[in-house]
Short mmCIF file of C-alpha atoms and ligand atoms in Angstrom, two decimals:
data_model
loop_
_atom_site.label_atom_id
_atom_site.label_comp_id
_atom_site.label_asym_id
_atom_site.label_seq_id
_atom_site.Cartn_x
_atom_site.Cartn_y
_atom_site.Cartn_z
CA UNK V 1 96.74 -15.78 179.07
CA UNK V 2 98.04 -12.45 180.39
CA UNK V 3 95.85 -9.34 180.23
CA UNK V 4 98.15 -7.49 177.83
CA UNK V 5 99.95 -8.51 174.64
CA UNK V 6 103.11 -6.41 174.60
CA UNK V 7 105.64 -8.96 173.42
CA UNK V 8 105.69 -12.54 172.20
CA UNK V 9 107.40 -13.35 175.49
CA UNK V 10 104.02 -12.67 177.16
CA UNK V 11 102.77 -15.88 175.52
CA UNK V 12 103.45 -19.45 176.54
CA UNK V 13 103.66 -22.12 173.86
CA UNK V 14 100.09 -23.13 174.74
CA UNK V 15 98.85 -19.52 174.53
CA UNK V 16 100.39 -19.16 171.07
CA UNK V 17 98.83 -22.40 169.80
CA UNK V 18 95.48 -21.40 171.33
CA UNK V 19 95.57 -18.08 169.45
CA UNK V 20 96.33 -19.87 166.16
CA UNK V 21 93.58 -22.45 166.74
CA UNK V 22 91.05 -19.77 167.72
CA UNK V 23 92.02 -17.75 164.65
CA UNK V 24 91.40 -20.82 162.48
CA UNK V 25 87.89 -21.11 163.97
CA UNK V 26 87.22 -17.41 163.54
CA UNK V 27 88.52 -17.45 159.96
CA UNK V 28 85.32 -19.29 159.08
CA UNK V 29 83.44 -16.11 159.95
CA UNK V 30 85.57 -14.10 157.58
CA UNK V 31 84.57 -16.50 154.82
CA UNK V 32 80.86 -16.30 155.64
CA UNK V 33 78.64 -13.78 153.85
CA UNK V 34 77.65 -12.21 157.20
CA UNK V 35 81.03 -11.46 158.77
CA UNK V 36 79.84 -10.68 162.27
CA UNK V 37 79.69 -12.28 165.71
CA UNK V 38 78.03 -10.74 168.78
CA UNK V 39 80.79 -11.84 171.14
CA UNK V 40 82.29 -8.41 172.04
CA UNK V 41 79.03 -6.47 171.87
CA UNK V 42 79.13 -3.47 174.21
CA UNK V 43 82.93 -3.47 174.49
CA UNK V 44 85.03 -0.53 173.37
CA UNK V 45 88.30 -0.96 171.50
CA UNK V 46 90.53 2.05 170.82
CA UNK V 47 93.04 2.16 168.00
CA UNK V 48 95.75 4.56 169.22
CA UNK V 49 98.17 5.11 166.37
CA UNK V 50 101.13 7.47 166.76
CA UNK V 51 102.83 6.13 163.63
CA UNK V 52 101.56 5.71 160.10
CA UNK V 53 99.90 2.43 159.30
CA UNK V 54 97.57 1.08 156.69
CA UNK V 55 97.08 -2.62 157.09
CA UNK V 56 97.60 -3.02 160.83
CA UNK V 57 95.15 -0.28 161.78
CA UNK V 58 92.39 -1.35 159.42
CA UNK V 59 93.00 -4.98 160.27
CA UNK V 60 92.45 -4.34 163.99
CA UNK V 61 89.42 -2.24 163.14
CA UNK V 62 87.92 -4.98 160.96
CA UNK V 63 88.70 -7.58 163.64
CA UNK V 64 87.02 -5.61 166.42
CA UNK V 65 83.99 -4.82 164.25
CA UNK V 66 83.55 -8.45 163.22
CA UNK V 67 83.27 -9.25 166.92
CA UNK V 68 80.70 -6.41 167.31
CA UNK V 69 82.89 -4.19 169.53
CA UNK V 70 82.64 -0.40 169.25
CA UNK V 71 85.82 0.95 167.67
CA UNK V 72 87.31 4.38 168.24
CA UNK V 73 90.13 5.34 165.90
CA UNK V 74 92.53 7.80 167.41
CA UNK V 75 95.47 8.93 165.34
CA UNK V 76 98.11 11.27 166.70
CA UNK V 77 97.76 13.67 163.80
CA UNK V 78 94.77 15.92 164.28
CA UNK V 79 94.39 15.16 168.01
CA UNK V 80 95.67 16.85 171.16
CA UNK V 81 98.71 14.62 170.92
CA UNK V 82 100.06 16.97 168.30
CA UNK V 83 99.61 19.72 170.91
CA UNK V 84 102.03 17.87 173.18
CA UNK V 85 99.67 15.91 175.40
CA UNK V 86 101.49 13.19 177.31
CA UNK V 87 100.89 9.47 177.00
CA UNK V 88 99.59 9.54 180.57
CA UNK V 89 96.91 12.14 179.88
CA UNK V 90 95.91 10.34 176.71
CA UNK V 91 95.61 7.09 178.68
CA UNK V 92 93.50 8.75 181.37
CA UNK V 93 91.20 10.12 178.68
CA UNK V 94 90.79 6.66 177.16
CA UNK V 95 90.11 5.21 180.59
CA UNK V 96 87.46 7.87 181.20
CA UNK V 97 85.80 6.79 177.96
CA UNK V 98 85.70 3.20 179.18
CA UNK V 99 88.15 1.61 176.76
CA UNK V 100 88.27 -2.16 177.25
CA UNK V 101 91.30 -2.51 174.98
CA UNK V 102 93.81 -0.08 173.60
CA UNK V 103 95.76 -1.07 170.51
CA UNK V 104 98.81 1.11 170.39
CA UNK V 105 101.44 1.76 167.71
CA UNK V 106 104.25 4.11 168.71
CA UNK V 107 107.64 5.05 167.34
CA UNK V 108 109.20 4.64 170.79
CA UNK V 109 110.14 1.10 171.78
CA UNK V 110 108.50 0.36 175.12
CA UNK V 111 105.58 2.81 174.85
CA UNK V 112 102.92 0.03 175.05
CA UNK V 113 104.65 -1.45 178.12
CA UNK V 114 104.60 1.96 179.78
CA UNK V 115 100.89 2.28 179.13
CA UNK V 116 100.32 -1.17 180.64
CA UNK V 117 102.74 -0.93 183.60
CA UNK V 118 101.55 2.38 184.93
CA UNK V 119 98.05 1.07 185.54
CA UNK V 120 96.60 4.23 184.07
CA UNK V 121 93.98 2.04 182.49
CA UNK V 122 92.06 -1.04 183.49
CA UNK V 123 91.73 -2.46 179.96
CA UNK V 124 94.07 -4.60 177.90
CA UNK V 125 96.97 -3.08 176.01
CA UNK V 126 97.91 -4.63 172.68
CA UNK V 127 101.18 -3.70 171.01
CA UNK V 128 100.64 -2.97 167.30
CA UNK V 129 104.32 -2.16 166.73
CA UNK V 130 106.65 -0.15 168.99
CA UNK V 131 109.77 1.38 167.47
CA UNK V 132 112.25 -1.32 166.54
CA UNK V 133 111.11 -3.55 169.40
CA UNK V 134 108.14 -5.83 168.70
CA UNK V 135 105.02 -6.39 166.64
CA UNK V 136 103.49 -9.52 168.17
CA UNK V 137 100.28 -9.76 166.12
CA UNK V 138 102.29 -9.59 162.88
CA UNK V 139 104.34 -12.59 164.02
CA UNK V 140 101.14 -14.43 165.00
CA UNK V 141 99.60 -13.85 161.59
CA UNK V 142 102.82 -14.96 159.93
CA UNK V 143 102.90 -18.16 162.01
CA UNK V 144 99.23 -18.74 161.21
CA UNK V 145 99.91 -18.39 157.48
CA UNK V 146 102.91 -20.73 157.61
CA UNK V 147 101.04 -23.35 159.63
CA UNK V 148 98.05 -23.23 157.33
CA UNK V 149 100.18 -23.95 154.25
CA UNK V 150 103.01 -26.11 155.53
CA UNK V 151 101.73 -27.86 158.66
CA UNK V 152 97.94 -27.95 158.18
CA UNK V 153 97.42 -30.97 160.43
CA UNK V 154 99.87 -29.92 163.15
CA UNK V 155 99.83 -27.67 166.20
CA UNK V 156 103.18 -26.02 165.60
CA UNK V 157 105.93 -25.42 163.04
CA UNK V 158 108.48 -28.04 164.07
CA UNK V 159 111.20 -28.36 161.45
CA UNK V 160 109.98 -25.59 159.12
CA UNK V 161 113.01 -23.72 157.76
CA UNK V 162 112.37 -19.97 157.71
CA UNK V 163 114.76 -17.39 156.24
CA UNK V 164 114.14 -13.84 157.50
CA UNK V 165 115.86 -11.54 155.05
CA UNK V 166 116.96 -7.92 155.11
CA UNK V 167 116.74 -5.05 157.55
CA UNK V 168 116.66 -7.08 160.76
CA UNK V 169 118.24 -4.24 162.72
CA UNK V 170 115.23 -1.94 162.43
CA UNK V 171 112.57 -4.63 162.25
CA UNK V 172 110.11 -5.24 165.07
CA UNK V 173 108.55 -7.85 162.77
CA UNK V 174 111.81 -9.82 162.76
CA UNK V 175 112.18 -9.65 166.55
CA UNK V 176 108.66 -10.90 167.22
CA UNK V 177 108.98 -13.58 164.55
CA UNK V 178 112.26 -14.91 165.93
CA UNK V 179 110.67 -15.29 169.36
CA UNK V 180 107.44 -16.84 168.11
CA UNK V 181 108.70 -19.09 165.32
CA UNK V 182 111.41 -20.41 167.63
CA UNK V 183 108.81 -21.10 170.32
CA UNK V 184 106.80 -23.05 167.74
CA UNK V 185 109.77 -25.19 166.67
CA UNK V 186 110.81 -23.56 163.37
CA UNK V 187 114.47 -23.28 162.36
CA UNK V 188 115.33 -19.67 161.62
CA UNK V 189 118.13 -18.21 159.50
CA UNK V 190 118.62 -14.44 159.45
CA UNK V 191 120.00 -13.21 156.14
CA UNK V 192 121.42 -9.69 156.19
CA UNK V 193 124.55 -7.64 155.76
CA UNK V 194 126.43 -7.39 159.09
CA UNK V 195 125.48 -3.69 159.28
CA UNK V 196 121.79 -4.59 159.39
CA UNK V 197 122.07 -7.12 162.21
CA UNK V 198 121.60 -5.99 165.82
CA UNK V 199 124.28 -6.15 168.47
CA UNK V 200 123.92 -9.38 170.46
CA UNK V 201 122.33 -11.33 167.59
CA UNK V 202 124.76 -14.19 168.34
CA UNK V 203 122.62 -14.90 171.42
CA UNK V 204 119.41 -15.22 169.41
CA UNK V 205 118.16 -18.73 168.60
CA UNK V 206 119.02 -18.37 164.89
CA UNK V 207 121.63 -19.14 162.24
CA UNK V 208 123.08 -16.24 160.26
CA UNK V 209 123.88 -15.98 156.55
CA UNK V 210 125.39 -13.03 154.70
CA UNK V 211 123.80 -13.65 151.29
CA UNK V 212 120.46 -14.95 150.04
CA UNK V 213 121.93 -17.40 147.51
CA UNK V 214 123.26 -19.61 150.28
CA UNK V 215 119.80 -20.27 151.77
CA UNK V 216 117.20 -19.77 149.08
CA UNK V 217 117.12 -23.35 147.82
CA UNK V 218 116.82 -24.90 151.30
CA UNK V 219 114.16 -22.65 152.84
CA UNK V 220 110.49 -23.51 153.30
CA UNK V 221 109.68 -19.84 153.87
CA UNK V 222 111.45 -16.74 152.62
CA UNK V 223 110.25 -13.79 154.66
CA UNK V 224 111.43 -10.52 153.15
CA UNK V 225 111.71 -7.40 155.31
CA UNK V 226 111.27 -3.82 154.20
CA UNK V 227 114.33 -1.59 154.14
CA UNK V 228 113.22 0.95 156.76
CA UNK V 229 114.67 4.14 155.38
CA UNK V 230 112.74 6.24 157.89
CA UNK V 231 114.76 4.66 160.70
CA UNK V 232 118.12 5.10 158.96
CA UNK V 233 120.04 8.27 159.73
CA UNK V 234 123.12 6.96 157.95
CA UNK V 235 123.99 4.57 155.13
CA UNK V 236 123.89 0.88 156.01
CA UNK V 237 124.89 -0.46 152.58
CA UNK V 238 126.86 1.02 149.67
CA UNK V 239 123.98 1.30 147.18
CA UNK V 240 120.44 0.02 146.68
CA UNK V 241 121.52 -1.82 143.56
CA UNK V 242 124.22 -3.64 145.48
CA UNK V 243 121.78 -4.47 148.28
CA UNK V 244 119.25 -5.91 145.82
CA UNK V 245 121.92 -7.95 144.11
CA UNK V 246 122.93 -9.71 147.32
CA UNK V 247 119.79 -9.70 149.41
CA UNK V 248 116.84 -9.04 147.10
CA UNK V 249 114.36 -11.72 146.07
CA UNK V 250 114.46 -11.59 142.25
CA UNK V 251 113.33 -13.87 139.42
CA UNK V 252 116.56 -15.91 139.42
CA UNK V 253 116.29 -16.67 143.10
CA UNK V 254 112.56 -17.27 142.79
CA UNK V 255 113.34 -20.14 140.38
CA UNK V 256 115.62 -21.74 142.97
CA UNK V 257 112.92 -21.93 145.66
CA UNK V 258 111.47 -25.31 146.58
CA UNK V 259 108.16 -25.78 144.74
CA UNK V 260 106.07 -25.46 147.92
CA UNK V 261 108.15 -22.74 149.57
CA UNK V 262 106.31 -19.57 150.60
CA UNK V 263 107.27 -15.98 149.80
CA UNK V 264 106.20 -13.60 152.58
CA UNK V 265 106.48 -9.88 153.34
CA UNK V 266 104.73 -7.92 156.11
CA UNK V 267 104.17 -4.93 153.81
CA UNK V 268 104.51 -2.20 152.85
CA UNK V 269 106.90 -3.45 150.14
CA UNK V 270 109.62 -1.57 148.35
CA UNK V 271 109.11 -3.32 145.03
CA UNK V 272 112.38 -3.46 143.13
CA UNK V 273 114.51 -3.10 146.26
CA UNK V 274 114.06 -6.02 148.65
CA UNK V 275 111.60 -7.86 146.41
CA UNK V 276 111.00 -7.85 142.66
CA UNK V 277 107.48 -7.37 141.34
CA UNK V 278 107.39 -10.87 139.84
CA UNK V 279 108.39 -12.41 143.19
CA UNK V 280 105.78 -10.40 145.07
CA UNK V 281 103.08 -11.43 142.60
CA UNK V 282 104.24 -15.02 142.05
CA UNK V 283 102.13 -18.09 142.79
CA UNK V 284 104.34 -18.83 145.77
CA UNK V 285 103.66 -15.45 147.32
CA UNK V 286 101.21 -15.40 150.24
CA UNK V 287 101.64 -11.68 150.86
CA UNK V 288 98.02 -10.75 150.20
CA UNK V 289 96.81 -13.73 152.19
CA UNK V 290 98.90 -12.54 155.15
CA UNK V 291 96.65 -9.48 155.26
CA UNK V 292 93.50 -11.62 155.23
CA UNK V 293 94.84 -13.89 157.94
CA UNK V 294 95.78 -10.83 160.00
CA UNK V 295 92.10 -10.09 160.60
CA UNK V 296 91.36 -13.60 161.92
CA UNK V 297 94.43 -13.59 164.15
CA UNK V 298 93.56 -10.16 165.60
CA UNK V 299 89.98 -11.33 166.17
CA UNK V 300 91.44 -14.24 168.15
CA UNK V 301 93.69 -11.97 170.20
CA UNK V 302 90.85 -9.57 171.04
CA UNK V 303 88.49 -12.42 171.79
CA UNK V 304 90.93 -14.17 174.12
CA UNK V 305 92.22 -11.05 175.90
CA UNK V 306 88.78 -9.52 176.39
CA UNK V 307 87.17 -12.83 177.33
CA UNK V 308 84.43 -12.54 174.76
CA UNK V 309 81.15 -14.39 175.23
CA UNK V 310 81.80 -18.10 174.68
CA UNK V 311 82.07 -18.93 171.06
CA UNK V 312 78.41 -18.32 170.43
CA UNK V 313 80.60 -17.90 167.44
CA UNK V 314 80.63 -21.58 166.76
CA UNK V 315 76.84 -21.74 166.90
CA UNK V 316 76.58 -18.79 164.60
CA UNK V 317 79.06 -20.18 162.11
CA UNK V 318 77.12 -23.43 162.06
CA UNK V 319 73.77 -21.75 161.55
CA UNK V 320 75.31 -19.71 158.76
CA UNK V 321 76.47 -22.95 157.20
CA UNK V 322 73.09 -24.63 157.67
CA UNK V 323 71.14 -21.94 155.92
CA UNK V 324 73.76 -22.00 153.20
CA UNK V 325 74.84 -18.41 153.81
C1 NCD L 401 105.51 -3.54 159.52
C2 NCD L 401 105.62 -2.54 160.64
O1 NCD L 401 104.97 -1.51 160.65
O2 NCD L 401 106.40 -2.85 161.53
N1 NCD L 401 104.38 -3.43 158.73
C3 NCD L 401 103.19 -3.90 159.16
O3 NCD L 401 102.80 -3.78 160.29
N2 NCD L 401 102.45 -4.55 158.24
C4 NCD L 401 106.74 -3.66 158.74
C5 NCD L 401 107.28 -2.45 158.06
O4 NCD L 401 106.85 -1.33 158.26
O5 NCD L 401 108.22 -2.67 157.29
#
């Protein structure tokens, strides 16, 4: 495994499967009453967030704390970053504090790679979402969730049909998922208006559909994407009502899903735009579970990148089980 996780392309097939398997082991900890392992004791993990985030930031924080690392939360607002400090000076400060891992979210695509390439720091850099580029741990938690439900006995996702629907153009979640789900053998269809597909999409390992009705009945997973208004300087579709009518997951389309198909969304959702409330809250929705699984997957990533003490974890989980905790 490489030192940094900047993109899904940093992972081999075996690395990806190892992360999912390790996450499955570590998930047992999240279910135990004492949700803590000593494996990263004494290590320092910094959450460096230049962009707003709820679930990703707290998920990384919970993951690091469950492995007993010290966590420093550093958000751009209220720090010297808002006084114009450069990424380099910030990195040197983090290095001086002995950060073993820096989890970075930035609105500029490529910012995590810059932090890693310049060797300003000796620790690992983990991309928690950079601009419209990538969000590798989101894709890993999505793959984990799909495997758990649809391929529980298998290593990968061979043959699973996944529709990724909506604002692909601005979505780092979609980019990382296309790379990862394809690596794991899933068959991907992107569903979006032509204006919300990136240039060069014809070279991606995907099929394309221009309406949700065409794919909804054949998909094993329907992954809805948020319409990212904050990244839209112009109009990409005539009206929200029209967008919902063609691309939204609503009660009619929900009824057409296969009985065991999964409804997913990375959050935050625009209820009523890309997804109706009844779809988001339906029995087929695993949206809340995605958040839970995110903690286990991020524990696995931190554990594997930082080379945590050997799964003393396993011993601990067992002793928890033995004493009926
Ligand atoms: C995503 C993100 O920030 O890229 N959310 C997340 O990490 N859970 C998707 C989004 O903002 O739409």
